[in-house]
Coordinates of N, CA and C in Angstrom, one line a residue:
S1 N 58.9 81.2 72.1 CA 59.2 79.8 72.4 C 60.5 79.8 73.1
I2 N 60.5 79.3 74.4 CA 61.8 79.2 75.1 C 62.7 78.1 74.5
E3 N 62.1 77.0 74.2 CA 62.9 75.9 73.6 C 63.6 76.3 72.3
N4 N 62.9 77.0 71.4 CA 63.5 77.4 70.2 C 64.6 78.4 70.4
T5 N 64.4 79.3 71.4 CA 65.5 80.2 71.7 C 66.7 79.5 72.2
L6 N 66.6 78.6 73.1 CA 67.7 77.9 73.6 C 68.4 77.1 72.5
R7 N 67.7 76.4 71.7 CA 68.3 75.6 70.6 C 69.0 76.5 69.6
R8 N 68.4 77.7 69.3 CA 69.1 78.6 68.4 C 70.4 79.1 69.0
A9 N 70.4 79.3 70.3 CA 71.6 79.8 71.0 C 72.7 78.7 70.9
M10 N 72.3 77.4 71.1 CA 73.2 76.3 71.1 C 73.8 76.2 69.7
S11 N 73.0 76.4 68.7 CA 73.5 76.4 67.3 C 74.4 77.5 67.0
A12 N 74.2 78.7 67.6 CA 75.1 79.8 67.3 C 76.4 79.6 68.0
Y13 N 76.5 78.8 69.1 CA 77.7 78.7 69.9 C 78.5 77.4 69.5
E14 N 78.1 76.8 68.4 CA 78.8 75.6 68.0 C 80.2 75.8 67.6
D15 N 80.5 77.0 67.0 CA 81.9 77.3 66.6 C 82.7 77.9 67.7
V16 N 82.1 78.2 68.8 CA 82.9 78.8 69.9 C 83.9 77.8 70.5
P17 N 85.2 78.2 70.7 CA 86.1 77.3 71.3 C 85.7 76.8 72.7
G18 N 86.2 75.6 73.0 CA 85.8 75.0 74.3 C 86.3 75.7 75.5
Y19 N 87.3 76.5 75.4 CA 87.9 77.3 76.6 C 87.2 78.6 76.8
A20 N 86.3 79.0 75.8 CA 85.6 80.3 75.9 C 84.3 80.2 76.7
T21 N 83.8 81.3 77.2 CA 82.5 81.3 77.9 C 81.4 81.5 76.9
R22 N 80.2 80.9 77.3 CA 79.0 81.1 76.5 C 77.9 81.6 77.4
E23 N 77.4 82.7 77.0 CA 76.3 83.4 77.8 C 75.2 83.8 76.9
L24 N 74.0 83.7 77.5 CA 72.7 84.0 76.8 C 71.9 84.9 77.8
L25 N 71.4 86.0 77.3 CA 70.6 86.9 78.1 C 69.2 86.9 77.4
L26 N 68.2 86.5 78.1 CA 66.8 86.4 77.6 C 65.9 87.4 78.2
L27 N 65.3 88.3 77.4 CA 64.3 89.2 77.8 C 62.9 88.7 77.6
Y28 N 62.2 88.5 78.6 CA 60.9 87.8 78.5 C 59.7 88.6 79.0
N29 N 58.7 88.7 78.2 CA 57.5 89.5 78.6 C 56.2 88.7 78.7
S30 N 56.2 87.5 78.1 CA 55.0 86.7 78.0 C 54.8 85.9 79.3
L31 N 53.6 85.4 79.5 CA 53.3 84.6 80.7 C 53.2 83.1 80.3
H32 N 53.5 82.7 79.1 CA 53.5 81.3 78.7 C 54.5 81.1 77.6
S33 N 54.7 79.9 77.2 CA 55.7 79.6 76.1 C 55.1 78.4 75.3
C34 N 55.1 78.6 74.0 CA 54.6 77.5 73.1 C 55.8 76.8 72.5
D35 N 56.1 75.6 73.0 CA 57.3 74.9 72.6 C 56.9 73.7 71.8
P36 N 57.7 73.3 70.8 CA 57.4 72.1 70.0 C 57.8 70.8 70.7
G37 N 58.7 70.9 71.7 CA 59.1 69.7 72.5 C 59.1 70.0 73.9
H38 N 60.1 69.4 74.6 CA 60.2 69.5 76.1 C 61.3 70.6 76.4
V39 N 60.9 71.6 77.2 CA 61.8 72.6 77.5 C 62.9 72.1 78.5
N40 N 62.6 71.2 79.3 CA 63.5 70.7 80.3 C 64.7 70.0 79.6
E41 N 64.4 69.3 78.5 CA 65.5 68.7 77.7 C 66.4 69.7 77.1
A42 N 65.9 70.8 76.6 CA 66.7 71.9 76.1 C 67.5 72.6 77.2
I43 N 67.0 72.7 78.4 CA 67.8 73.3 79.5 C 68.9 72.4 79.8
Q44 N 68.7 71.1 79.9 CA 69.8 70.1 80.2 C 70.9 70.2 79.1
E45 N 70.5 70.4 77.9 CA 71.5 70.5 76.8 C 72.3 71.8 76.9
C46 N 71.7 72.8 77.4 CA 72.4 74.1 77.7 C 73.4 73.8 78.8
V47 N 73.1 73.1 79.8 CA 74.0 72.7 80.8 C 75.2 71.9 80.3
K48 N 74.8 71.0 79.4 CA 75.9 70.1 78.8 C 76.8 70.9 77.9
H49 N 76.3 72.0 77.2 CA 77.1 72.8 76.4 C 77.7 74.0 77.2
R50 N 77.5 74.0 78.5 CA 78.1 75.1 79.3 C 77.6 76.5 78.9
I51 N 76.4 76.7 78.7 CA 75.8 78.0 78.3 C 75.1 78.6 79.5
Q52 N 75.6 79.7 80.0 CA 75.0 80.4 81.1 C 73.9 81.2 80.6
C53 N 72.7 80.9 81.1 CA 71.5 81.6 80.7 C 70.9 82.5 81.8
S54 N 70.9 83.8 81.6 CA 70.3 84.8 82.5 C 69.0 85.3 81.9
V55 N 68.1 85.7 82.8 CA 66.7 86.1 82.3 C 66.4 87.4 83.0
I56 N 65.8 88.4 82.2 CA 65.2 89.6 82.7 C 63.7 89.5 82.4
G57 N 62.9 89.4 83.4 CA 61.5 89.3 83.2 C 60.8 90.7 83.2
I58 N 60.0 91.0 82.2 CA 59.3 92.2 82.1 C 57.9 92.1 82.7
G59 N 57.4 90.8 82.6 CA 56.1 90.5 83.2 C 56.3 89.9 84.6
A60 N 55.4 88.9 84.8 CA 55.5 88.1 86.1 C 56.6 87.1 86.0
E61 N 57.0 86.6 87.2 CA 58.0 85.5 87.3 C 57.4 84.2 86.9
L62 N 58.2 83.4 86.1 CA 57.8 82.1 85.7 C 58.7 81.1 86.3
H63 N 58.2 79.9 86.7 CA 59.0 78.9 87.3 C 60.0 78.3 86.3
I64 N 59.6 78.1 85.1 CA 60.5 77.5 84.1 C 61.7 78.4 83.9
L65 N 61.5 79.7 83.9 CA 62.7 80.6 83.7 C 63.5 80.6 84.9
R66 N 63.0 80.5 86.1 CA 63.7 80.4 87.3 C 64.6 79.2 87.3
Q67 N 64.0 78.1 86.9 CA 64.7 76.8 86.8 C 65.9 76.9 85.7
L68 N 65.6 77.6 84.6 CA 66.6 77.8 83.6 C 67.8 78.5 84.1
A69 N 67.6 79.6 84.8 CA 68.7 80.4 85.4 C 69.4 79.6 86.5
K70 N 68.7 78.9 87.3 CA 69.3 78.1 88.4 C 70.2 77.0 87.8
D71 N 69.7 76.2 86.9 CA 70.5 75.1 86.4 C 71.7 75.5 85.6
T72 N 71.6 76.7 84.9 CA 72.8 77.1 84.1 C 73.6 78.1 84.8
H73 N 73.5 78.3 86.1 CA 74.3 79.2 86.9 C 74.1 80.7 86.4
G74 N 72.9 81.0 86.0 CA 72.7 82.4 85.6 C 71.9 83.2 86.7
T75 N 71.4 84.3 86.3 CA 70.6 85.1 87.2 C 69.2 85.4 86.6
Y76 N 68.2 85.6 87.5 CA 66.9 85.9 87.0 C 66.3 87.0 87.9
G77 N 65.9 88.1 87.2 CA 65.3 89.2 87.8 C 64.1 89.7 87.1
V78 N 63.1 90.1 87.9 CA 61.9 90.7 87.3 C 61.8 92.2 87.6
C79 N 61.8 93.0 86.6 CA 61.8 94.4 86.8 C 60.5 95.0 87.3
V80 N 60.5 96.0 88.1 CA 59.3 96.5 88.7 C 59.0 97.9 88.1
N81 N 60.0 98.5 87.5 CA 59.8 99.8 86.8 C 60.9 100.0 85.8
E82 N 60.9 101.1 85.1 CA 61.9 101.4 84.0 C 63.3 101.5 84.5
Q83 N 63.5 102.1 85.7 CA 64.8 102.3 86.2 C 65.4 100.9 86.7
H84 N 64.5 100.1 87.3 CA 64.9 98.8 87.7 C 65.3 97.9 86.5
Y85 N 64.6 98.0 85.4 CA 64.9 97.3 84.2 C 66.3 97.7 83.7
R86 N 66.6 99.0 83.7 CA 67.9 99.5 83.2 C 69.0 99.0 84.1
D87 N 68.8 99.0 85.4 CA 69.8 98.5 86.3 C 70.1 97.0 86.1
L88 N 69.0 96.2 85.9 CA 69.2 94.8 85.6 C 69.9 94.5 84.3
L89 N 69.6 95.4 83.3 CA 70.2 95.2 82.0 C 71.7 95.6 82.0
L90 N 72.0 96.7 82.7 CA 73.4 97.2 82.8 C 74.3 96.2 83.6
G91 N 73.6 95.5 84.5 CA 74.3 94.5 85.3 C 75.0 93.4 84.5
H92 N 74.5 93.2 83.3 CA 75.1 92.2 82.4 C 76.1 92.7 81.4
V93 N 76.4 94.0 81.5 CA 77.3 94.6 80.5 C 78.8 94.1 80.8
T94 N 79.1 94.2 82.1 CA 80.5 93.9 82.5 C 80.6 92.4 82.7
P95 N 81.5 91.7 82.1 CA 81.7 90.2 82.3 C 82.1 89.9 83.7
S96 N 81.6 88.8 84.2 CA 81.9 88.3 85.5 C 83.4 87.8 85.6
P97 N 84.2 88.2 86.6 CA 85.5 87.8 86.7 C 85.6 86.2 86.9
S98 N 84.6 85.6 87.5 CA 84.6 84.2 87.7 C 83.4 83.6 86.9
P99 N 83.6 83.2 85.7 CA 82.4 82.8 84.9 C 81.8 81.5 85.4
A100 N 80.6 81.2 85.0 CA 79.9 80.0 85.3 C 80.6 78.8 84.7
F101 N 80.5 77.6 85.3 CA 81.1 76.4 84.8 C 82.6 76.5 84.9
A102 N 83.2 77.3 85.8 CA 84.6 77.4 85.9 C 85.2 76.1 86.3
G103 N 86.3 75.7 85.6 CA 87.0 74.5 85.8 C 86.5 73.4 84.9
Q104 N 85.4 73.5 84.2 CA 84.8 72.5 83.3 C 85.2 72.8 81.9
E105 N 85.7 74.0 81.6 CA 86.0 74.3 80.2 C 87.3 73.6 79.8
D106 N 87.4 73.5 78.5 CA 88.6 72.8 77.9 C 89.9 73.7 78.2
R107 N 91.0 73.0 78.1 CA 92.3 73.7 78.4 C 92.6 74.7 77.2
A108 N 92.9 75.9 77.6 CA 93.1 77.0 76.6 C 94.5 76.7 76.0
E109 N 94.6 77.1 74.7 CA 95.8 77.0 74.0 C 96.2 78.3 73.4
L110 N 97.5 78.5 73.1 CA 97.9 79.8 72.5 C 97.2 80.0 71.2
I111 N 96.8 81.2 71.0 CA 96.1 81.6 69.7 C 97.0 82.6 68.9
L112 N 97.2 82.3 67.7 CA 97.9 83.1 66.8 C 97.0 84.3 66.4
M113 N 97.5 85.5 66.6 CA 96.7 86.7 66.3 C 97.5 87.7 65.5
G114 N 96.7 88.4 64.7 CA 97.3 89.5 63.9 C 96.8 90.8 64.3
F115 N 97.7 91.8 64.2 CA 97.3 93.2 64.6 C 97.4 94.1 63.4
P116 N 96.4 94.1 62.6 CA 96.4 94.9 61.4 C 96.3 96.4 61.6
Q117 N 96.9 97.2 60.7 CA 96.8 98.7 60.8 C 95.7 99.2 59.9
R118 N 95.1 100.3 60.3 CA 94.1 100.9 59.5 C 94.7 101.8 58.4
L119 N 94.4 101.5 57.2 CA 95.0 102.1 56.0 C 94.0 102.8 55.2
R120 N 94.4 103.8 54.4 CA 93.5 104.5 53.5 C 94.2 104.4 52.1
S121 N 93.4 103.9 51.1 CA 93.9 103.8 49.7 C 92.8 104.0 48.8
R122 N 93.0 103.6 47.5 CA 91.9 103.7 46.5 C 90.9 102.6 46.8
K123 N 89.7 102.7 46.2 CA 88.7 101.8 46.5 C 89.0 100.3 46.1
T124 N 88.9 99.4 47.1 CA 89.2 98.0 46.8 C 88.1 97.2 47.5
L125 N 88.1 95.9 47.2 CA 87.1 95.0 47.7 C 87.3 94.7 49.2
C126 N 86.2 94.8 49.9 CA 86.3 94.4 51.3 C 85.8 93.0 51.5
F127 N 86.6 92.2 52.2 CA 86.3 90.7 52.3 C 85.1 90.5 53.2
C128 N 84.8 91.3 54.1 CA 83.7 91.1 55.0 C 82.4 91.4 54.3
H129 N 82.4 92.1 53.2 CA 81.2 92.4 52.4 C 81.4 92.0 50.9
R130 N 82.1 90.9 50.8 CA 82.4 90.5 49.4 C 81.2 90.0 48.6
K131 N 80.2 89.5 49.4 CA 79.0 89.0 48.7 C 78.2 90.2 48.1
E132 N 78.3 91.4 48.7 CA 77.6 92.6 48.2 C 78.6 93.3 47.2
K133 N 79.8 92.8 47.1 CA 80.8 93.4 46.2 C 81.0 94.9 46.6
R134 N 81.1 95.1 47.9 CA 81.3 96.4 48.4 C 82.8 96.8 48.4
Q135 N 83.1 98.1 47.9 CA 84.4 98.6 47.9 C 84.5 99.8 48.8
T136 N 85.6 99.8 49.5 CA 85.8 100.9 50.5 C 87.2 101.5 50.3
T137 N 87.4 102.7 50.8 CA 88.7 103.3 50.8 C 89.6 103.1 52.0
E138 N 88.9 102.8 53.1 CA 89.6 102.6 54.4 C 89.3 101.2 54.9
G139 N 90.2 100.6 55.7 CA 90.0 99.3 56.2 C 91.3 98.8 56.9
Y140 N 91.1 97.6 57.5 CA 92.2 96.9 58.2 C 92.7 95.8 57.3
V141 N 94.1 95.8 57.1 CA 94.7 94.9 56.2 C 95.3 93.8 57.0
C142 N 95.0 92.5 56.7 CA 95.6 91.4 57.3 C 97.1 91.3 57.1
P143 N 97.9 91.2 58.2 CA 99.3 91.2 58.0 C 99.9 90.0 57.3
R144 N 99.0 88.9 57.2 CA 99.5 87.7 56.6 C 99.2 87.6 55.1
C145 N 97.9 87.8 54.8 CA 97.5 87.6 53.4 C 97.1 88.9 52.7
K146 N 97.1 90.1 53.4 CA 96.8 91.4 52.9 C 95.3 91.5 52.5
A147 N 94.4 90.7 53.0 CA 93.0 90.9 52.8 C 92.5 92.1 53.7
K148 N 91.5 92.8 53.1 CA 91.0 94.0 53.8 C 89.7 93.8 54.5
Y149 N 89.5 94.3 55.7 CA 88.2 94.2 56.4 C 87.8 95.6 57.0
C150 N 86.5 95.7 57.2 CA 86.0 97.0 57.6 C 86.2 97.2 59.1
S151 N 86.1 96.2 59.9 CA 86.1 96.4 61.4 C 86.8 95.2 62.1
L152 N 87.1 95.4 63.3 CA 87.7 94.4 64.1 C 86.9 94.2 65.4
P153 N 87.0 93.1 66.1 CA 87.7 91.9 65.8 C 87.0 91.0 64.7
T154 N 87.8 90.2 64.0 CA 87.2 89.3 63.1 C 88.2 88.2 62.8
V155 N 87.8 87.2 62.0 CA 88.7 86.1 61.6 C 88.8 86.2 60.1
C156 N 90.1 86.2 59.7 CA 90.3 86.4 58.2 C 89.7 85.2 57.5
S157 N 88.9 85.4 56.5 CA 88.3 84.4 55.7 C 89.2 83.7 54.7
V158 N 90.4 84.3 54.5 CA 91.4 83.8 53.6 C 92.4 82.9 54.3
C159 N 93.0 83.4 55.3 CA 94.1 82.6 56.0 C 93.7 82.2 57.4
S160 N 92.4 82.5 57.9 CA 91.9 82.0 59.2 C 92.7 82.6 60.4
L161 N 93.4 83.8 60.2 CA 94.1 84.4 61.2 C 93.1 85.3 62.0
T162 N 93.2 85.3 63.3 CA 92.4 86.1 64.2 C 92.9 87.5 64.2
L163 N 92.1 88.5 63.8 CA 92.5 89.9 63.7 C 91.9 90.7 64.8
V164 N 92.7 91.3 65.6 CA 92.3 92.1 66.8 C 93.1 93.4 66.8
S165 N 92.7 94.3 67.7 CA 93.5 95.5 68.0 C 93.9 95.5 69.5
S166 N 94.9 96.2 69.8 CA 95.4 96.2 71.2 C 94.3 96.7 72.2
P167 N 93.5 97.7 71.8 CA 92.4 98.1 72.8 C 91.5 96.9 73.2
H168 N 91.2 96.0 72.2 CA 90.4 94.8 72.5 C 91.0 94.0 73.6
L169 N 92.3 93.7 73.5 CA 93.0 92.9 74.6 C 93.0 93.7 75.9
A170 N 93.2 95.0 75.8 CA 93.2 95.8 77.1 C 91.9 95.7 77.8
R171 N 90.8 95.8 77.0 CA 89.5 95.8 77.7 C 89.2 94.4 78.3
S172 N 89.7 93.3 77.6 CA 89.5 92.0 78.2 C 90.3 91.9 79.5
Y173 N 91.5 92.4 79.5 CA 92.3 92.4 80.7 C 91.6 93.1 81.9
H174 N 91.1 94.3 81.6 CA 90.4 95.1 82.7 C 89.2 94.4 83.2
H175 N 88.5 93.6 82.4 CA 87.3 92.9 82.9 C 87.7 91.7 83.7
L176 N 88.8 91.0 83.3 CA 89.2 89.8 84.0 C 89.9 90.2 85.3
F177 N 90.7 91.3 85.3 CA 91.5 91.6 86.5 C 91.1 93.1 86.9
P178 N 90.0 93.3 87.5 CA 89.6 94.7 87.8 C 90.5 95.3 88.9
L179 N 90.6 96.6 88.8 CA 91.4 97.4 89.8 C 90.7 97.3 91.1
S180 N 91.4 97.1 92.2 CA 90.9 97.0 93.5 C 90.5 98.4 94.0
G181 N 89.5 98.4 94.9 CA 89.0 99.7 95.4 C 89.9 100.4 96.3
F182 N 89.9 101.7 96.3 CA 90.7 102.5 97.1 C 90.1 102.6 98.5
E183 N 90.9 102.8 99.5 CA 90.4 102.8 100.9 C 90.5 104.3 101.4
E184 N 89.6 104.6 102.3 CA 89.6 105.9 102.9 C 90.8 106.1 103.8
T185 N 91.5 107.2 103.7 CA 92.7 107.5 104.5 C 92.3 107.7 106.0
K186 N 93.2 107.2 106.9 CA 93.0 107.3 108.3 C 93.7 108.5 108.9
G187 N 94.6 109.2 108.2 CA 95.3 110.4 108.8 C 94.4 111.6 108.8
E188 N 94.8 112.6 109.5 CA 94.1 113.9 109.7 C 94.2 114.8 108.5
G189 N 95.3 114.7 107.7 CA 95.5 115.5 106.6 C 96.2 116.9 107.0
P190 N 96.2 117.8 106.0 CA 95.6 117.8 104.7 C 96.4 116.9 103.7
F191 N 95.8 116.5 102.6 CA 96.4 115.7 101.6 C 96.4 116.4 100.3
R192 N 97.3 115.9 99.4 CA 97.3 116.4 98.0 C 97.0 115.2 97.1
C193 N 96.1 115.4 96.2 CA 95.7 114.4 95.3 C 96.8 114.1 94.3
F194 N 97.2 112.8 94.2 CA 98.3 112.5 93.3 C 97.9 112.6 91.8
G195 N 96.6 112.6 91.6 CA 96.1 112.6 90.2 C 96.0 114.0 89.6
C196 N 95.3 114.9 90.3 CA 95.1 116.3 89.8 C 95.9 117.3 90.6
G197 N 96.5 116.9 91.7 CA 97.3 117.9 92.4 C 96.5 118.8 93.3
K198 N 95.2 118.6 93.5 CA 94.3 119.4 94.3 C 94.5 119.1 95.8
D199 N 94.5 120.1 96.6 CA 94.6 119.9 98.1 C 93.3 119.3 98.6
I200 N 93.3 118.3 99.4 CA 92.2 117.6 100.0 C 92.1 117.9 101.5
A201 N 91.0 118.6 101.9 CA 90.8 118.8 103.3 C 90.1 117.6 103.9
A202 N 90.7 117.0 104.9 CA 90.2 115.7 105.4 C 88.8 115.9 106.0
K203 N 88.5 117.0 106.6 CA 87.2 117.2 107.2 C 86.1 117.5 106.2
E204 N 86.5 118.1 105.0 CA 85.5 118.5 104.1 C 85.3 117.5 102.9
D205 N 86.5 117.0 102.3 CA 86.5 116.1 101.2 C 87.0 114.8 101.6
L206 N 86.6 113.8 100.8 CA 87.0 112.4 101.1 C 88.3 112.1 100.4
A207 N 89.3 111.6 101.1 CA 90.6 111.3 100.6 C 90.7 109.8 100.5
L208 N 91.0 109.2 99.4 CA 91.1 107.8 99.2 C 92.5 107.4 98.8
Q209 N 92.9 106.2 99.3 CA 94.3 105.8 99.2 C 94.4 104.4 98.5
C210 N 95.3 104.3 97.6 CA 95.6 103.0 96.9 C 96.2 102.1 97.9
P211 N 95.7 100.9 98.0 CA 96.3 99.9 99.0 C 97.7 99.4 98.5
E212 N 98.1 99.6 97.3 CA 99.3 99.1 96.8 C 100.4 100.1 96.9
C213 N 100.2 101.3 96.3 CA 101.3 102.3 96.2 C 101.1 103.3 97.3
Q214 N 100.0 103.3 98.1 CA 99.7 104.3 99.2 C 99.6 105.7 98.7
R215 N 99.3 105.9 97.4 CA 99.1 107.3 96.9 C 97.7 107.7 97.3
V216 N 97.5 109.0 97.5 CA 96.2 109.5 97.9 C 95.5 110.2 96.7
F217 N 94.2 110.0 96.5 CA 93.5 110.6 95.4 C 92.2 111.2 96.0
C218 N 91.7 112.2 95.2 CA 90.4 112.8 95.6 C 89.3 111.9 95.0
L219 N 88.0 112.2 95.4 CA 86.9 111.4 95.0 C 86.7 111.4 93.5
Q220 N 86.9 112.6 92.8 CA 86.7 112.7 91.4 C 87.7 111.8 90.6
C221 N 89.0 111.9 91.1 CA 90.0 111.1 90.4 C 89.8 109.6 90.6
D222 N 89.3 109.2 91.8 CA 89.0 107.8 92.1 C 88.0 107.3 91.1
A223 N 86.9 108.1 90.9 CA 85.9 107.7 89.9 C 86.5 107.6 88.5
F224 N 87.3 108.5 88.1 CA 87.9 108.5 86.8 C 88.8 107.3 86.6
I225 N 89.6 107.0 87.6 CA 90.6 105.9 87.6 C 89.8 104.5 87.4
H226 N 88.8 104.3 88.2 CA 88.1 103.0 88.2 C 87.1 102.8 87.0
K227 N 86.6 104.0 86.5 CA 85.7 103.8 85.4 C 86.3 104.0 84.0
A228 N 87.4 104.7 83.9 CA 88.0 105.0 82.6 C 89.4 104.4 82.5
L229 N 90.3 104.7 83.4 CA 91.7 104.3 83.3 C 91.9 102.8 83.6
H230 N 91.3 102.3 84.6 CA 91.4 100.9 85.0 C 92.8 100.6 85.5
N231 N 93.6 101.6 85.7 CA 95.0 101.5 86.2 C 95.3 102.6 87.2
C232 N 96.0 102.3 88.3 CA 96.4 103.3 89.2 C 97.6 104.1 88.7
P233 N 97.5 105.4 88.6 CA 98.7 106.2 88.1 C 99.9 106.0 89.0
G234 N 99.7 105.8 90.3 CA 100.8 105.7 91.2 C 101.5 104.3 91.1
C235 N 100.7 103.3 90.8 CA 101.4 102.0 90.6 C 102.1 101.9 89.2
V236 N 101.6 102.6 88.2 CA 102.2 102.5 86.9 C 103.5 103.3 86.9

């Protein structure tokens, strides 16, 4: 049921702050939908709640799913084979730098965050599994109330402090402000890669140059910088 899926998504996003983005990825294989009400009303409610809905169709294309993606500023693709399905799915892994409904979200405010350290001690109660009365020897301790949690990010159930780690903030920064692509050098060479120090023959290998610091990199270092480092070593 498309309607039930949309309403369940809206219910799950009730506690999401107004300045945050809301996205839904729907994998659909059926050629029909059995809904208790009107799907168009659920679509308009998604638009009202600023939920971006994208669809990957495994079967044939459906008009109602195309309308859902169009009205909510999402994307709709129908895979033709396994590799195409993988490409469509991986296309949603990286967040978009300019999210849908840009300019309509609430004004962002400063958020108080805590950066807990991972500690090892004797077995104590973990607050994220307190209902199961689970005890662990390792965990992250809230810097405000000293409550222990198994993983991050999370919100402390005792003092309501948002607990994150610095790598989480770094990943968010890389997605919002991606590193610009390097350009092919125009000189004749030879060049020396600023990353690995390897000599680059202009006629045989491709030499790429950072537009900011003008440093030259080989093709392997360029791929490593953009896929792993997300920062130019010459600019840093």
